[in-house]
Amino acid sequence: MLDKKKKLSIIKKFQLHKGDTGSNEVQIAILAAEIDELAEHLKTHPKDHSSRRGLLRKVSSRRNLMRYLKKENPKSYEDLIKKLKIKPHNVKLIVIFL
């Protein structure tokens, strides 16, 4: 879980205007930081299944927010994935059945 100082610094970095704490950009940035933190935790505690479930929920939530942001504001989406160094989610997995 993010400490208060780190969360406030993320909000200040990604807010669109003063007092903005809930825009898509801020929410995605906070989720990205939480995902990174949980991924590090799971490297040292691989059998912590409840944290793994929480990680998957956060990844899904971030993906949905990014999908919405891409649809509503593509320019902001592109800027955000560059700042956060996240892969774009438009890569589709193609499964071929033989």
PDB file of C-alpha atoms in Angstrom:
ATOM      1  CA  MET A   1       0.000   0.000   0.000  1.00  0.00           C
ATOM      2  CA  LEU A   2       1.275   3.440  -0.902  1.00  0.00           C
ATOM      3  CA  ASP A   3       2.232   5.771   1.898  1.00  0.00           C
ATOM      4  CA  LYS A   4       0.596   9.186   2.042  1.00  0.00           C
ATOM      5  CA  LYS A   5       3.642  11.187   0.875  1.00  0.00           C
ATOM      6  CA  LYS A   6       4.209   9.039  -2.189  1.00  0.00           C
ATOM      7  CA  LYS A   7       0.529   9.174  -3.120  1.00  0.00           C
ATOM      8  CA  LEU A   8       0.452  12.974  -2.784  1.00  0.00           C
ATOM      9  CA  SER A   9       3.550  13.324  -4.969  1.00  0.00           C
ATOM     10  CA  ILE A  10       1.927  11.172  -7.659  1.00  0.00           C
ATOM     11  CA  ILE A  11      -1.244  13.262  -7.487  1.00  0.00           C
ATOM     12  CA  LYS A  12       0.732  16.506  -7.827  1.00  0.00           C
ATOM     13  CA  LYS A  13       2.677  15.129 -10.788  1.00  0.00           C
ATOM     14  CA  PHE A  14      -0.357  13.943 -12.773  1.00  0.00           C
ATOM     15  CA  GLN A  15      -3.161  16.314 -11.768  1.00  0.00           C
ATOM     16  CA  LEU A  16      -4.788  18.327 -14.548  1.00  0.00           C
ATOM     17  CA  HIS A  17      -5.578  21.340 -12.349  1.00  0.00           C
ATOM     18  CA  LYS A  18      -5.119  22.376  -8.747  1.00  0.00           C
ATOM     19  CA  GLY A  19      -7.221  20.208  -6.457  1.00  0.00           C
ATOM     20  CA  ASP A  20      -7.600  17.419  -9.015  1.00  0.00           C
ATOM     21  CA  THR A  21      -7.452  14.063  -7.235  1.00  0.00           C
ATOM     22  CA  GLY A  22      -9.832  11.903  -9.247  1.00  0.00           C
ATOM     23  CA  SER A  23      -9.180  12.386 -12.947  1.00  0.00           C
ATOM     24  CA  ASN A  24      -8.402   9.337 -15.040  1.00  0.00           C
ATOM     25  CA  GLU A  25      -4.744  10.295 -15.324  1.00  0.00           C
ATOM     26  CA  VAL A  26      -4.328  10.512 -11.549  1.00  0.00           C
ATOM     27  CA  GLN A  27      -6.206   7.268 -10.928  1.00  0.00           C
ATOM     28  CA  ILE A  28      -4.142   5.402 -13.527  1.00  0.00           C
ATOM     29  CA  ALA A  29      -0.874   6.763 -12.104  1.00  0.00           C
ATOM     30  CA  ILE A  30      -1.816   5.727  -8.556  1.00  0.00           C
ATOM     31  CA  LEU A  31      -2.836   2.265  -9.742  1.00  0.00           C
ATOM     32  CA  ALA A  32       0.446   1.932 -11.656  1.00  0.00           C
ATOM     33  CA  ALA A  33       2.439   2.735  -8.506  1.00  0.00           C
ATOM     34  CA  GLU A  34       0.380   0.272  -6.454  1.00  0.00           C
ATOM     35  CA  ILE A  35       0.850  -2.414  -9.118  1.00  0.00           C
ATOM     36  CA  ASP A  36       4.622  -1.896  -9.082  1.00  0.00           C
ATOM     37  CA  GLU A  37       4.664  -2.131  -5.302  1.00  0.00           C
ATOM     38  CA  LEU A  38       2.578  -5.322  -5.270  1.00  0.00           C
ATOM     39  CA  ALA A  39       4.713  -6.897  -7.992  1.00  0.00           C
ATOM     40  CA  GLU A  40       7.827  -6.337  -5.870  1.00  0.00           C
ATOM     41  CA  HIS A  41       6.052  -7.837  -2.850  1.00  0.00           C
ATOM     42  CA  LEU A  42       5.092 -10.923  -4.831  1.00  0.00           C
ATOM     43  CA  LYS A  43       8.686 -11.463  -5.955  1.00  0.00           C
ATOM     44  CA  THR A  44       9.683 -12.026  -2.336  1.00  0.00           C
ATOM     45  CA  HIS A  45       6.427 -13.721  -1.281  1.00  0.00           C
ATOM     46  CA  PRO A  46       5.361 -15.919  -4.212  1.00  0.00           C
ATOM     47  CA  LYS A  47       2.748 -17.875  -2.218  1.00  0.00           C
ATOM     48  CA  ASP A  48       0.777 -14.800  -1.129  1.00  0.00           C
ATOM     49  CA  HIS A  49      -2.336 -15.541  -3.159  1.00  0.00           C
ATOM     50  CA  SER A  50      -4.520 -12.842  -1.629  1.00  0.00           C
ATOM     51  CA  SER A  51      -2.041 -10.172  -2.722  1.00  0.00           C
ATOM     52  CA  ARG A  52      -1.886 -11.758  -6.174  1.00  0.00           C
ATOM     53  CA  ARG A  53      -5.671 -11.474  -6.421  1.00  0.00           C
ATOM     54  CA  GLY A  54      -5.460  -7.817  -5.387  1.00  0.00           C
ATOM     55  CA  LEU A  55      -2.797  -7.241  -8.017  1.00  0.00           C
ATOM     56  CA  LEU A  56      -5.003  -8.730 -10.720  1.00  0.00           C
ATOM     57  CA  ARG A  57      -7.922  -6.515  -9.638  1.00  0.00           C
ATOM     58  CA  LYS A  58      -5.732  -3.420  -9.828  1.00  0.00           C
ATOM     59  CA  VAL A  59      -4.400  -4.385 -13.264  1.00  0.00           C
ATOM     60  CA  SER A  60      -7.942  -4.907 -14.516  1.00  0.00           C
ATOM     61  CA  SER A  61      -9.089  -1.593 -13.077  1.00  0.00           C
ATOM     62  CA  ARG A  62      -6.138   0.238 -14.665  1.00  0.00           C
ATOM     63  CA  ARG A  63      -6.816  -1.436 -18.001  1.00  0.00           C
ATOM     64  CA  ASN A  64     -10.456  -0.324 -17.949  1.00  0.00           C
ATOM     65  CA  LEU A  65      -9.510   3.250 -17.061  1.00  0.00           C
ATOM     66  CA  MET A  66      -6.886   3.302 -19.815  1.00  0.00           C
ATOM     67  CA  ARG A  67      -9.386   1.982 -22.336  1.00  0.00           C
ATOM     68  CA  TYR A  68     -11.808   4.775 -21.392  1.00  0.00           C
ATOM     69  CA  LEU A  69      -9.085   7.438 -21.536  1.00  0.00           C
ATOM     70  CA  LYS A  70      -7.941   6.232 -24.950  1.00  0.00           C
ATOM     71  CA  LYS A  71     -11.491   6.482 -26.257  1.00  0.00           C
ATOM     72  CA  GLU A  72     -12.200   9.925 -24.743  1.00  0.00           C
ATOM     73  CA  ASN A  73      -8.815  11.668 -25.003  1.00  0.00           C
ATOM     74  CA  PRO A  74      -6.215   9.875 -27.174  1.00  0.00           C
ATOM     75  CA  LYS A  75      -3.593  12.632 -26.773  1.00  0.00           C
ATOM     76  CA  SER A  76      -3.701  12.434 -22.985  1.00  0.00           C
ATOM     77  CA  TYR A  77      -3.563   8.628 -23.215  1.00  0.00           C
ATOM     78  CA  GLU A  78      -0.394   8.734 -25.321  1.00  0.00           C
ATOM     79  CA  ASP A  79       1.262  11.222 -22.948  1.00  0.00           C
ATOM     80  CA  LEU A  80       0.349   9.121 -19.930  1.00  0.00           C
ATOM     81  CA  ILE A  81       1.735   5.827 -21.243  1.00  0.00           C
ATOM     82  CA  LYS A  82       4.986   7.616 -22.120  1.00  0.00           C
ATOM     83  CA  LYS A  83       5.277   9.141 -18.635  1.00  0.00           C
ATOM     84  CA  LEU A  84       4.450   5.881 -16.856  1.00  0.00           C
ATOM     85  CA  LYS A  85       6.364   3.688 -19.331  1.00  0.00           C
ATOM     86  CA  ILE A  86       3.387   1.349 -19.713  1.00  0.00           C
ATOM     87  CA  LYS A  87       2.766  -0.798 -22.755  1.00  0.00           C
ATOM     88  CA  PRO A  88      -0.300   0.275 -24.718  1.00  0.00           C
ATOM     89  CA  HIS A  89      -3.174  -2.158 -24.212  1.00  0.00           C
ATOM     90  CA  ASN A  90      -4.153  -2.307 -27.875  1.00  0.00           C
ATOM     91  CA  VAL A  91      -1.962  -5.351 -28.493  1.00  0.00           C
ATOM     92  CA  LYS A  92      -4.356  -8.201 -29.098  1.00  0.00           C
ATOM     93  CA  LEU A  93      -3.572 -11.799 -28.367  1.00  0.00           C
ATOM     94  CA  ILE A  94      -4.352 -14.000 -31.318  1.00  0.00           C
ATOM     95  CA  VAL A  95      -4.968 -17.637 -30.543  1.00  0.00           C
ATOM     96  CA  ILE A  96      -4.801 -20.072 -33.415  1.00  0.00           C
ATOM     97  CA  PHE A  97      -6.415 -23.443 -33.002  1.00  0.00           C
ATOM     98  CA  LEU A  98      -4.949 -26.184 -35.076  1.00  0.00           C
TER      99      LEU A  98
END
